[in-house]
CSV table of C-alpha atoms and ligand atoms in Angstrom, one decimal:
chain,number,residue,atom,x,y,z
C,1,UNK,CA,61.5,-20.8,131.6
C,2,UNK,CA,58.5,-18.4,131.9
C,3,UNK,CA,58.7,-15.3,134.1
C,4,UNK,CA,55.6,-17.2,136.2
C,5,UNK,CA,56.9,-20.4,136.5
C,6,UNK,CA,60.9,-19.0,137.7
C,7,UNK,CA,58.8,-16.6,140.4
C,8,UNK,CA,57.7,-19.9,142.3
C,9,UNK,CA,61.1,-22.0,141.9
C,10,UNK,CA,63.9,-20.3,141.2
C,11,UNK,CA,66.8,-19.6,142.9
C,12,UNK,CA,65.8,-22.0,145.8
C,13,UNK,CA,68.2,-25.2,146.1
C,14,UNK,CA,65.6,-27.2,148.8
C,15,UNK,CA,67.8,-27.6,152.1
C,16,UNK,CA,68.6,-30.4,154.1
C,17,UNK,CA,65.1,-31.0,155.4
C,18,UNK,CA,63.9,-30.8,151.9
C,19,UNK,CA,61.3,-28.0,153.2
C,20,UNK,CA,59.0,-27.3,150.0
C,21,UNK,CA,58.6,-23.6,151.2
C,22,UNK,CA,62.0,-21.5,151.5
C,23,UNK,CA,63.5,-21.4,154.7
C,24,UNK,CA,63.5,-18.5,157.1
C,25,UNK,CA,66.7,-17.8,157.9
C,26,UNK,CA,66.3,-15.4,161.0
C,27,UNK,CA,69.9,-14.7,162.0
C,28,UNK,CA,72.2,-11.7,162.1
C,29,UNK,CA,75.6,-14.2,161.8
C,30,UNK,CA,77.3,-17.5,160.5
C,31,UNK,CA,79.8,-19.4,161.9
C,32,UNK,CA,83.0,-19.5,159.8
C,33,UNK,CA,84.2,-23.9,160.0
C,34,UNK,CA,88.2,-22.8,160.5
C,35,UNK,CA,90.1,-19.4,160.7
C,36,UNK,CA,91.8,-20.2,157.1
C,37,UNK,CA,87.2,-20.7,156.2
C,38,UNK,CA,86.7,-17.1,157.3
C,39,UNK,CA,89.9,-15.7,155.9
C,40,UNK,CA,88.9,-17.3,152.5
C,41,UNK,CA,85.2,-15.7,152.9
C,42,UNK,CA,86.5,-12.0,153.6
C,43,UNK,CA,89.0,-12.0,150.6
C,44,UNK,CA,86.0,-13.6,148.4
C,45,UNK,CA,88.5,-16.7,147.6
C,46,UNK,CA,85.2,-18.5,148.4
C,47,UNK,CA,81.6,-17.4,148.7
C,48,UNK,CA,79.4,-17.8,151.2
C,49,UNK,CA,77.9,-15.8,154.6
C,50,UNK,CA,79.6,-13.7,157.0
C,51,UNK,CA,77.0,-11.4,159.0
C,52,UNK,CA,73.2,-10.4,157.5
C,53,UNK,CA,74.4,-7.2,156.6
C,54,UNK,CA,76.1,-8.6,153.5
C,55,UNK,CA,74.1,-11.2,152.4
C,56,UNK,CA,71.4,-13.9,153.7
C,57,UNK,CA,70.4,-17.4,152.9
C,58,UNK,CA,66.7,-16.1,152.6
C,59,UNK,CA,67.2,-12.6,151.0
C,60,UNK,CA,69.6,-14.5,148.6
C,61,UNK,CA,66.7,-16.4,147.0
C,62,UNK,CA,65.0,-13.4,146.9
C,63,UNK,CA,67.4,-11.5,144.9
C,64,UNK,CA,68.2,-14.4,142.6
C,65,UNK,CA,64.3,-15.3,142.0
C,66,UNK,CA,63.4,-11.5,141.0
C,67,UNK,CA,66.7,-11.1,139.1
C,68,UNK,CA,65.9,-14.2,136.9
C,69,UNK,CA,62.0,-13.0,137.2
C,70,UNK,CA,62.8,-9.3,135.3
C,71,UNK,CA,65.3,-11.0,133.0
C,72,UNK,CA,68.2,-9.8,134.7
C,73,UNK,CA,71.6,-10.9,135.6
C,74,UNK,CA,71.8,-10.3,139.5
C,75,UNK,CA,70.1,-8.7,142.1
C,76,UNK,CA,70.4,-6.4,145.6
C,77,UNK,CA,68.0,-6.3,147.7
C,78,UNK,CA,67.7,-3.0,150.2
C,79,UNK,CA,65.4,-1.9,153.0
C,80,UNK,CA,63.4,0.4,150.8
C,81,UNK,CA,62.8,1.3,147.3
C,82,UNK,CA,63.9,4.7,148.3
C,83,UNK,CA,67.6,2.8,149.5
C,84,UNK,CA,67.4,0.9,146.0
C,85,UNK,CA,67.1,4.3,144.3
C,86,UNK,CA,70.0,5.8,146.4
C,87,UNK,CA,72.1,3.2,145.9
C,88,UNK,CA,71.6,3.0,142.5
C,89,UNK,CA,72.5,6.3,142.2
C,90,UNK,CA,76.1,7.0,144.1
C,91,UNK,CA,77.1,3.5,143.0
C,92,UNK,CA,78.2,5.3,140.0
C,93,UNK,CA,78.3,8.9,141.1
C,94,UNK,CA,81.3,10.8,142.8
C,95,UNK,CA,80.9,14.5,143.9
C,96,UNK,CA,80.6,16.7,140.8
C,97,UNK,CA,78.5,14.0,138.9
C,98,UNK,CA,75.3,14.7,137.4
C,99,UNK,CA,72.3,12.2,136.6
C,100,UNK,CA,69.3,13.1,134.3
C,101,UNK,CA,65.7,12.4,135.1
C,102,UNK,CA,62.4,12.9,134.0
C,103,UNK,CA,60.7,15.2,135.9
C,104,UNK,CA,57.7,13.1,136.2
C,105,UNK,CA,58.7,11.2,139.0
C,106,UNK,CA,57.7,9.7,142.8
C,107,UNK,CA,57.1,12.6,145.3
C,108,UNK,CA,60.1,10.8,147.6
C,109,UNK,CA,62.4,10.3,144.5
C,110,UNK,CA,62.3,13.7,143.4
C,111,UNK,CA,62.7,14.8,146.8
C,112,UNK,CA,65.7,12.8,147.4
C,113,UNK,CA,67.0,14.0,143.8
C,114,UNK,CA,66.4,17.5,144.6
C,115,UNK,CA,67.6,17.6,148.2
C,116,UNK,CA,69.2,14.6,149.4
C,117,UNK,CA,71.8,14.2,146.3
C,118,UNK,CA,72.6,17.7,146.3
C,119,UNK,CA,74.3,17.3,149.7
C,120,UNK,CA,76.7,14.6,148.3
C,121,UNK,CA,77.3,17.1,145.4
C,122,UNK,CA,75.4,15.1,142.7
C,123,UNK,CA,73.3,17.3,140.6
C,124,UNK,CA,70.0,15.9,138.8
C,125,UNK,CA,69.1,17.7,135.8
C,126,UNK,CA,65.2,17.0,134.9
C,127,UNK,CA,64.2,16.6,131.7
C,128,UNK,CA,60.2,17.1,130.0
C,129,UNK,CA,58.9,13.7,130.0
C,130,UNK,CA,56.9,14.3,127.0
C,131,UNK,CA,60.3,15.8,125.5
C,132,UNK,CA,62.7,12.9,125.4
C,133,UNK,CA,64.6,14.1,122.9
C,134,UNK,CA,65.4,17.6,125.5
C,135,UNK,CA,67.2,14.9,127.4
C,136,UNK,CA,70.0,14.6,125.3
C,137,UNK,CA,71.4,18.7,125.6
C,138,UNK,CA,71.9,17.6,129.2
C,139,UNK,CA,74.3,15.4,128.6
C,140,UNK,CA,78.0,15.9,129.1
C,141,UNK,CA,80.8,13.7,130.3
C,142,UNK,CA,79.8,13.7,133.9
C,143,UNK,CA,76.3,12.3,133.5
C,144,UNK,CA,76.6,9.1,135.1
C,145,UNK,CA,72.6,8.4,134.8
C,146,UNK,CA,69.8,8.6,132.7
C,147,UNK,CA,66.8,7.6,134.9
C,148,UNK,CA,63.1,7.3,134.8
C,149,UNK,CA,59.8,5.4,135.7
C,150,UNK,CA,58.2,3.2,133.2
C,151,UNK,CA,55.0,4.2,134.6
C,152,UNK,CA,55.2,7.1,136.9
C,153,UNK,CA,53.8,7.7,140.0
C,154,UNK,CA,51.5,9.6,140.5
C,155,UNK,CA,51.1,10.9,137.1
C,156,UNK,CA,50.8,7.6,135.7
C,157,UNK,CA,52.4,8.8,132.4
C,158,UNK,CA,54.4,6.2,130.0
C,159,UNK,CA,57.7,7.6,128.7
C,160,UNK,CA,58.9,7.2,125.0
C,161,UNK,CA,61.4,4.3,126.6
C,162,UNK,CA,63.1,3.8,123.4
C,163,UNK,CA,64.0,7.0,122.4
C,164,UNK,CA,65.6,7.4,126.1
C,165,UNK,CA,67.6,4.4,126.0
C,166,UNK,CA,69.0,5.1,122.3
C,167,UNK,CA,70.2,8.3,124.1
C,168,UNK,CA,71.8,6.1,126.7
C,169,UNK,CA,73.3,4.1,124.3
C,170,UNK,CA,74.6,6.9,122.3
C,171,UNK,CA,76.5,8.6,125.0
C,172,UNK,CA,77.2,5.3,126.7
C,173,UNK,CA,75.6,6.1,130.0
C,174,UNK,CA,73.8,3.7,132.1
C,175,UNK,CA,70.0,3.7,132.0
C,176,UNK,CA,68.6,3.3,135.2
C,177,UNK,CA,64.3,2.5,135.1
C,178,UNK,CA,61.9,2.7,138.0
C,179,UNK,CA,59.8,-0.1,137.3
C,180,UNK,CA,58.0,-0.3,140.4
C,181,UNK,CA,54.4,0.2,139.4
C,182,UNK,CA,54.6,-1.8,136.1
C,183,UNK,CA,56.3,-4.8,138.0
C,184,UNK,CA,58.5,-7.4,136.0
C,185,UNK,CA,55.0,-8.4,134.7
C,186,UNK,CA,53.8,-5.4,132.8
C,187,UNK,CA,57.0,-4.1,131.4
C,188,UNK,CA,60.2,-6.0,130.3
C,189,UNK,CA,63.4,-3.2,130.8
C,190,UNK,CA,66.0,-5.2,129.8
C,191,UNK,CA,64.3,-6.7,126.4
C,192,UNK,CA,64.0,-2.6,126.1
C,193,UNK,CA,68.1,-2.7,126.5
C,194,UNK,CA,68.1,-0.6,129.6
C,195,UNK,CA,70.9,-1.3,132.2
C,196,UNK,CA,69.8,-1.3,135.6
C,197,UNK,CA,66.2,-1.0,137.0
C,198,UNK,CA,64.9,-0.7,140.3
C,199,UNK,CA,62.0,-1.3,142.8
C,200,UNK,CA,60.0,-0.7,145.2
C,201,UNK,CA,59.2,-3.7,146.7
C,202,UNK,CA,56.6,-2.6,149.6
C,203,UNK,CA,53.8,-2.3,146.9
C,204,UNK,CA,52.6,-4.8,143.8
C,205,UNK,CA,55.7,-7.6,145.2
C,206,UNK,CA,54.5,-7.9,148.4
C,207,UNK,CA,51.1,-7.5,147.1
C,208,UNK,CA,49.1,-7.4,150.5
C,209,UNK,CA,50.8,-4.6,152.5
C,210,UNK,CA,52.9,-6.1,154.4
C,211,UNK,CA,56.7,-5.4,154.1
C,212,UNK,CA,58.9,-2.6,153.0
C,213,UNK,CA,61.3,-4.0,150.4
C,214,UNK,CA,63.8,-2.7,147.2
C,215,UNK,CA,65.6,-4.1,144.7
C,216,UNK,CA,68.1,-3.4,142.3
C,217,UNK,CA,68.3,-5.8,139.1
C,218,UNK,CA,71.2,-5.2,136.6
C,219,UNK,CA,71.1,-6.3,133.2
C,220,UNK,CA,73.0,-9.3,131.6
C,221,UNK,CA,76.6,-8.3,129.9
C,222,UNK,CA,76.4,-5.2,132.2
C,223,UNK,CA,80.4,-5.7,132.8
C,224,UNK,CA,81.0,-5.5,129.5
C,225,UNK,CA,79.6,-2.1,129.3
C,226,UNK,CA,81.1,-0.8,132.2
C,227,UNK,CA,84.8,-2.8,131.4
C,228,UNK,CA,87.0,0.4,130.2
C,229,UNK,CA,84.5,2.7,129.8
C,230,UNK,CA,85.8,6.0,131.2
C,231,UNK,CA,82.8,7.1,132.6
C,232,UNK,CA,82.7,4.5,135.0
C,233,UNK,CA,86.5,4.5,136.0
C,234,UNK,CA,86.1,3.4,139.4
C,235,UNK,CA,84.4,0.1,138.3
C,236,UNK,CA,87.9,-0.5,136.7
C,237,UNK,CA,89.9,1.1,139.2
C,238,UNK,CA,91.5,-0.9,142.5
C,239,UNK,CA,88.5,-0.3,145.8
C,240,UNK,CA,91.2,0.5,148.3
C,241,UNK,CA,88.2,0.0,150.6
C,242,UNK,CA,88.0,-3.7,149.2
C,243,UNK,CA,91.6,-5.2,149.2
C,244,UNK,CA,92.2,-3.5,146.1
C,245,UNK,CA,89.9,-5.2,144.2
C,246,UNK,CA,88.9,-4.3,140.5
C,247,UNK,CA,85.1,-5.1,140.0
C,248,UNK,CA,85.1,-5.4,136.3
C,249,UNK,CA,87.9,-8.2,137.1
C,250,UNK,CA,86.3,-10.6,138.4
C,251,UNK,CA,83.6,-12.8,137.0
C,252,UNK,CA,80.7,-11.3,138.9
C,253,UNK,CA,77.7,-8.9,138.1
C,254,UNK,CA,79.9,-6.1,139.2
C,255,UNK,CA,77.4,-3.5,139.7
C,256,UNK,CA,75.0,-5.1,142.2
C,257,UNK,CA,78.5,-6.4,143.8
C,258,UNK,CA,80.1,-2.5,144.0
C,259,UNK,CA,76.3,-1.8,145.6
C,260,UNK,CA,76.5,-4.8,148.1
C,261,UNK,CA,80.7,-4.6,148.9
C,262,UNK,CA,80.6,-1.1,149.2
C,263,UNK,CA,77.3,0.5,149.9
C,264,UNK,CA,75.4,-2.0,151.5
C,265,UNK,CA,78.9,-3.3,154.2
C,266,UNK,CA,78.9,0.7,155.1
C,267,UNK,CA,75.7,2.3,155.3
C,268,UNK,CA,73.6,-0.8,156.0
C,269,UNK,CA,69.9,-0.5,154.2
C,270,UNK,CA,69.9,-4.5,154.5
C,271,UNK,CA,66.4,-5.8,154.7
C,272,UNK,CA,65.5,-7.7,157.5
C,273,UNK,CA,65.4,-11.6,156.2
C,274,UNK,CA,61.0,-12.3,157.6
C,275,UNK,CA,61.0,-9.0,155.2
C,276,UNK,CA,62.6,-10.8,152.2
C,277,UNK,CA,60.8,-14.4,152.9
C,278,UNK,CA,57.4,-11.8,152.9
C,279,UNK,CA,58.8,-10.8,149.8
C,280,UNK,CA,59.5,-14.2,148.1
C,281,UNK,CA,55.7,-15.1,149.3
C,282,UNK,CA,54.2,-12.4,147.5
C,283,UNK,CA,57.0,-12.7,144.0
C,284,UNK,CA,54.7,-16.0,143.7
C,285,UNK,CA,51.5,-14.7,143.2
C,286,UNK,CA,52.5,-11.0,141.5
C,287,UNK,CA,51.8,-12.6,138.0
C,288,UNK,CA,47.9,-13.6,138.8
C,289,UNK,CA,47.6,-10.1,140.7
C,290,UNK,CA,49.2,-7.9,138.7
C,291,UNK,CA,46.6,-8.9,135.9
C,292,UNK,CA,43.9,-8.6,138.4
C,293,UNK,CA,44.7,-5.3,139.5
C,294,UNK,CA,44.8,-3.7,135.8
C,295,UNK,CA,41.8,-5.4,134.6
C,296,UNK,CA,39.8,-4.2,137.2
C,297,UNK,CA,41.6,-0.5,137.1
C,298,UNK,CA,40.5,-0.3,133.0
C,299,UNK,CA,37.0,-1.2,133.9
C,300,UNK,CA,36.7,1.3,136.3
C,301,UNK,CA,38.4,4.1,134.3
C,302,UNK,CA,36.3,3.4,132.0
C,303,UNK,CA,33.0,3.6,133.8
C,304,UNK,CA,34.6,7.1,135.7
C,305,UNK,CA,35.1,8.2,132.1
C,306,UNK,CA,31.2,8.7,131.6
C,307,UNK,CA,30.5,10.6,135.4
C,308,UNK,CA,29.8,14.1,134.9
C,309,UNK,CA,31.9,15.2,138.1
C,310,UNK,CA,35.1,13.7,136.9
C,311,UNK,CA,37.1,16.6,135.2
C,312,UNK,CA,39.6,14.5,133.9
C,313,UNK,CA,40.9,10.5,133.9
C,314,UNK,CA,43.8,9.4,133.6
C,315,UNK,CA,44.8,5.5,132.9
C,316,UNK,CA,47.2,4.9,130.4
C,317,UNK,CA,45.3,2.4,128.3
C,318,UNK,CA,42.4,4.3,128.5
C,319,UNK,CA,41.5,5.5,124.4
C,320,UNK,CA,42.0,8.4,124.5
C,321,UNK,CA,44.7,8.6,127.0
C,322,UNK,CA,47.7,10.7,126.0
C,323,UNK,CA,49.8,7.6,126.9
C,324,UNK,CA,48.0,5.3,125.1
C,325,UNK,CA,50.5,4.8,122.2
C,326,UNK,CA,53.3,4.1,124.9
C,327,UNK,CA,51.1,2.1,127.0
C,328,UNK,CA,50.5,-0.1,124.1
C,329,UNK,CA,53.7,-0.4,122.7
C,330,UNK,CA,55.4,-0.9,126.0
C,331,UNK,CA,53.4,-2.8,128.8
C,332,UNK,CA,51.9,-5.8,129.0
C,333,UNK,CA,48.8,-7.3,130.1
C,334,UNK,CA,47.9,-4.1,131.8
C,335,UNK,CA,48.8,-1.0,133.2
C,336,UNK,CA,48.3,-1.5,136.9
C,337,UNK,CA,46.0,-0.1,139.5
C,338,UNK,CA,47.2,3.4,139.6
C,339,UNK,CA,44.1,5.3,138.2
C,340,UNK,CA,43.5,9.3,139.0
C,341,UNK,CA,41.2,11.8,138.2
C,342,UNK,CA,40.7,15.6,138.9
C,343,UNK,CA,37.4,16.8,140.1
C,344,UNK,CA,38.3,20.4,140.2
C,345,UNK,CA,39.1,21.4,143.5
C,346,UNK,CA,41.0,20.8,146.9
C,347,UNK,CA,37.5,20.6,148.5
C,348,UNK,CA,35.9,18.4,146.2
C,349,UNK,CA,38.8,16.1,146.5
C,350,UNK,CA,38.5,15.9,150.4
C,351,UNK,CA,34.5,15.5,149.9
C,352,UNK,CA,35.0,12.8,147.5
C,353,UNK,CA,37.5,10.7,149.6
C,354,UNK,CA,35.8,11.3,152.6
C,355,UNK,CA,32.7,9.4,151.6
C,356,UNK,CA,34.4,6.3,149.5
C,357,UNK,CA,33.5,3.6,151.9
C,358,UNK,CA,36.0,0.2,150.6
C,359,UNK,CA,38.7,2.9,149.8
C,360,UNK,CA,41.1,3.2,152.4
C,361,UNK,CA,43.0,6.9,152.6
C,362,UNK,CA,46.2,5.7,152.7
C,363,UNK,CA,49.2,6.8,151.3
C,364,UNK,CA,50.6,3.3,149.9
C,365,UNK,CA,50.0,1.6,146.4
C,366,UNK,CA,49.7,-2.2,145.4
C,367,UNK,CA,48.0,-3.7,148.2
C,368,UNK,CA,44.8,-6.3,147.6
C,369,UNK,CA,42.7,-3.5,150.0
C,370,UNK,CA,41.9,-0.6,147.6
C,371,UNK,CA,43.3,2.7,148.2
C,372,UNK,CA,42.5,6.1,147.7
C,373,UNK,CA,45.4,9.3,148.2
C,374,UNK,CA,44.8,13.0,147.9
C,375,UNK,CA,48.5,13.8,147.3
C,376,UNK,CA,48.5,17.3,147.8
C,377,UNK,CA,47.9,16.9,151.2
C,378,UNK,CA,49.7,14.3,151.9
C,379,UNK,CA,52.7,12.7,149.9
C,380,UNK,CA,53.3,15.6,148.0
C,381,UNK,CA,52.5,18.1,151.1
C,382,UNK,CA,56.2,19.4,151.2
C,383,UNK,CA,56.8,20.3,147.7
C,384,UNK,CA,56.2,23.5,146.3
C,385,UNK,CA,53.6,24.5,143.9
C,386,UNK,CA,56.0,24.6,140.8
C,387,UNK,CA,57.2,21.5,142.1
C,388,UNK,CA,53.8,20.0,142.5
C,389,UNK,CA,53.2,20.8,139.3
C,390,UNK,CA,56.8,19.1,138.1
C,391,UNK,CA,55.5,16.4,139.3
C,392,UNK,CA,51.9,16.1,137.7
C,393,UNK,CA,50.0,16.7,141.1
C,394,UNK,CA,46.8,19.4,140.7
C,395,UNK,CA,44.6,20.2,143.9
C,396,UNK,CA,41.8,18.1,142.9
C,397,UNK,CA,43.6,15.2,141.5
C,398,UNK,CA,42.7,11.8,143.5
C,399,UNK,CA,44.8,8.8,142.7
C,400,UNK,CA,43.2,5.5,143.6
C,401,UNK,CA,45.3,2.1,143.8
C,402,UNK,CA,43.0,-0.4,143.1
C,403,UNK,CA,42.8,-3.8,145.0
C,404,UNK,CA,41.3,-7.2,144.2
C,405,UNK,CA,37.5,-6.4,145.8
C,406,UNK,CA,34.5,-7.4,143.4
C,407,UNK,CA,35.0,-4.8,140.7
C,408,UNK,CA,31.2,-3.7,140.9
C,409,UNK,CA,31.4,-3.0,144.5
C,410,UNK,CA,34.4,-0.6,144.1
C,411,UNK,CA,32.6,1.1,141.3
C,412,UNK,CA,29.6,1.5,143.2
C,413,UNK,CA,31.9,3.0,146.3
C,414,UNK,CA,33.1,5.8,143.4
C,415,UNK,CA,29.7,6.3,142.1
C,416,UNK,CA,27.8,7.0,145.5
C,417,UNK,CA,31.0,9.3,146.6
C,418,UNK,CA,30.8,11.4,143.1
C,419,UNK,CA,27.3,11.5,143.1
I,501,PLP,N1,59.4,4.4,143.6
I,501,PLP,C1,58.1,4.5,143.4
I,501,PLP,C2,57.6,4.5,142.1
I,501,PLP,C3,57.2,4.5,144.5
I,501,PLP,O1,55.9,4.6,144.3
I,501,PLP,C4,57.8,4.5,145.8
I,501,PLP,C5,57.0,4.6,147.0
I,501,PLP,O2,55.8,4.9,146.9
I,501,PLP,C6,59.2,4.4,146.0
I,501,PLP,C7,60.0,4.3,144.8
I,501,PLP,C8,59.8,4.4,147.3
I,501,PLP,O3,59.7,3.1,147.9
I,501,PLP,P1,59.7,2.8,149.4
I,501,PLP,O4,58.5,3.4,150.0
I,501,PLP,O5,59.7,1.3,149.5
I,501,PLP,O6,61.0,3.3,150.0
C-alpha cells in the first residue's frame, strides 16, 4: 500500500465501539485479568499493557503507522526528537564507544553530541559533510554509529547518502539518519539501506505546532545485522536487567525493543498519549503538506534569488544550489520549507526580521504559520564561533520555515522587509 494511504489506516484495529477516529487512551495503567495475566505480561510470555511508561494503546498506533509510513520494521516513540536521538545513540553505545557524525548538524544535536555524550564517555568524532569519504579514517572497532541528517538543519545541506551508507556497510556499523526535515515523504532511508532513522516529531508530523514528539524507526532484517555481529555484543548477550533475555533471540525488532525494555522502563522520555493521538492527526495530512510547504519554499527562493539585498540563498533544489545534485537524486517531491539566506550582517538580519509582518520569530520549524529564526541569537546562541561555523550558521544568515499562507502574500512580507 502507498505511504499516503498506510498514514490514514494503518496500524489501527477499530475498537469495540467501532470509533472511525483512534481512540484516546488517556491512562497511566492497565489492569492485569489474573496474577498468572500479569506474570505472563512482565516475562513477555504474552504481550500486551502494563503502565504508559512502556507502551500505550494510542502511542502504539502511532509507532506502528509511521513505522509502516517510512518503510520500516518497528517504531519507538519518545517525548522529543532530542530523547529519540539519545536513545538512539546509547542503545548501542557503552562507555569508551565512539559514533561518527557530520558536522552539519541541529544546534541541540550537536550540543548533546558534544556535551551531553561526553559525560557518559561516548565520543563523537565529526566528519566534513562535503567530505564523505573523510568519514571512513574515523572508523575503528568501537564506532558503534555513523549518523547524519538527510537534510540538515539549519544549513539545509544534502549529504552524499550513498557514499555514507556503503561506509556503513563496509565496516558493518549501523547507520543512524535524521530525517526530520525531509519527513518519510521527501526522502526514503531505508530504500537508501540505512538502519535506523529518527525524528523529530514536534515539526512537519504534527504539522500545526502543536505537540512535542520523536520517533525512532528501524529498518526491516535489522536483527539479522545485529545477530552475532561483534560490534553489537550486548544485543546478543543475556540483559541481566531483563530476566536474562537475549534480544536477537526472540522474534522481535530487537532494536526499538532494547530502546523501549531498557531505555524507555528506566529513564522514562514516554510521550504523553493526547501527544501521540496529536501526532497520529497530523501523520494523516503530512503527505498533502509536506508538498505544500516545498512548493511554496522553491517559489519563494526563487523570487529571493533575484533581490539585490540577499547575499546568498540557500534551497537545495534551487539551480544552482551546491546541493542540487543530491537534492535531486535523493528527495522527493520537494525539499521542505527550510529556506535561508545571508544578508551580510547581525544588524541587517535583526532589521530584516523585525519588519516581516506574516513571519513569526520563533524558534520552531514545520508549522502551517510561517516562521522566521535568526539563529545566532537564538538557537545557536551558546555555541562558539568555530562551532557556529561547524554548524553552517553566519551572523546574517536568516532561516525561514515556510507555512501554508497564500504564497504571494509571504513573498510580498520578504519583499517589503528587504526593500
Ligand atoms: N532534529 C532536528 C533536525 C531538529 O530540527 C530538532 C529540533 O528542532 C530536533 C532534532 C530536536 O527535536 P525536539 O525539539 O522535538 O526535541
Amino acid at each position: 500500500m502507498d505511504a499516503k494511504t498506510l498514514a490514514i489506516h494503518a496500524g489501527y484495529d477499530k475498537d469495540s465501539q467501532l470509533t472511525m477516529a483512534v481512540p484516546l487512551y488517556q491512562t497511566t495503567a492497565f489492569e492485569f485479568k489474573s496474577t498468572e495475566h500479569g506474570a505472563d505480561l512482565f516475562a513477555l510470555r504474552q504481550l500486551g499493557n502494563i503502565y504508559t511508561r512502556l507502551s500505550n494503546p494510542t502511542t502504539d498506533v502511532l509507532e506502528k503507522r509511521f513505522a509502516q509510513v517510512e518503510g520500516g520494521n518497528a517504531a519507538l516513540a519518545t517525548a522529543s526528537g532530542m530523547s529519540a536521538i539519545f536513545y538512539a545513540i546509547v542503545n548501542v553505545c557503552e562507555p569508551g564507544d565512539n559514533i561518527i557524525a557530520a558536522d552539519k548538524l541541529y544546534g541541540g544535536t550537536y550540543n548533546q553530541f558534544v556535551h551531553t555524550l561526553k559525560r557518559f564517555g561516548i565520543e563523537v568524532r565529526f566528519f566534513d559533510t562535503f567530505n564523505v569519504s573523510s568519514a571512513e579514517d574515523l572508523v575503528d572497532d568501537k564506532t558503534k554509529a555513523i549518523f547524519f541528517e538527510s537534510i540538515t538543519n539549519p544549513s539545509i545541506d544534502v549529504i552524499d547518502i550513498e557514499s555514507i551508507v556503503n561506509i556503513a556497510k563496509k565496516h558493518n556499523i549501523m547507520s543512524m539518519v535524521d530525517n526530520t526535515v525531509a519527513t518519510p515523504y521527501l526522502f526514503r532511508p531505508f530504500d537508501w539501506g540505512i538502519d535506523i532513522s529518527v525524528h523529530s516529531t514536534s515539526k512537519y508530523v504534527t504539522g500545526q505546532g502543536l505537540a512535542m514528539g520523536g520517533i525512532i524507526v528501524e529498518r526491516n532484517g535489522l536483527n539479522d545485522f545485529l545477530k552475532s555481529n561483534p560490534r553489537y555484543a550486548h544485543f546478543n548477550e543475556p540483559d541481566m536487567s531483563y530476566h536474562g533475555l537475549v534480544y536477537t533471540d526472540l522474534d522481535f525488532p530487537a532494536f526499538c525493543l532494547r530502546a523501549r525494555l531498557g531505555l524507555m522502563r528506566d529513564l522514562g522520555a514516554v510521550p504523553a498519549p493526547f501527544n501521540s493521538w496529536l501526532l497520529i492527526q497530523g501523520l494523516e495530512t503530512l503527505s498533502l503538506r509536506i508538498k505544500e510547504h516545498s512548493k511554496s519554499t522553491l517559489k519563494i527562493a526563487q523570487v529571493l534569488k533575484t533581490n539585490a539585498n540577499v547575499k546568498e540563498i540557500k534551497y537545495p533544489l534551487l539551480e544552482g544550489d551546491k546541493n542540487y545534485d543530491n537534492a535531486v537524486k535523493y528527495l522527493k517531491d520537494g525539499a521542505s520549507g527550510l529556506l535561508s539566506f545571508d544578508v551580510g550582517s547581525f544588524d541587517k538580519a535583526k532589521s530584516v526580521i523585525d519588519k516581516l509582518e506574516i513571519f513569526s520569530l520563533v524558534t520552531n520549524i514545520g508549522d502551517t504559520k510561517s516562521i522566521v529564526t535568526h539563529s545566532a541569537s537564538t538557537t545557536h546562541q551558546q555555541l562558539s564561533n568555530e562551532d557556529l561555523l561547524a554548524c553552517g550558521v553566519t551572523p546574517g544568515l536568516i532561516r525561514l520555515s515556510v507555512g501554508l499562507e497564500d504564497v504571494d502574500d509571504l513573498i510580498n512580507d520578504l519583499q517589503n522587509a528587504l526593500a
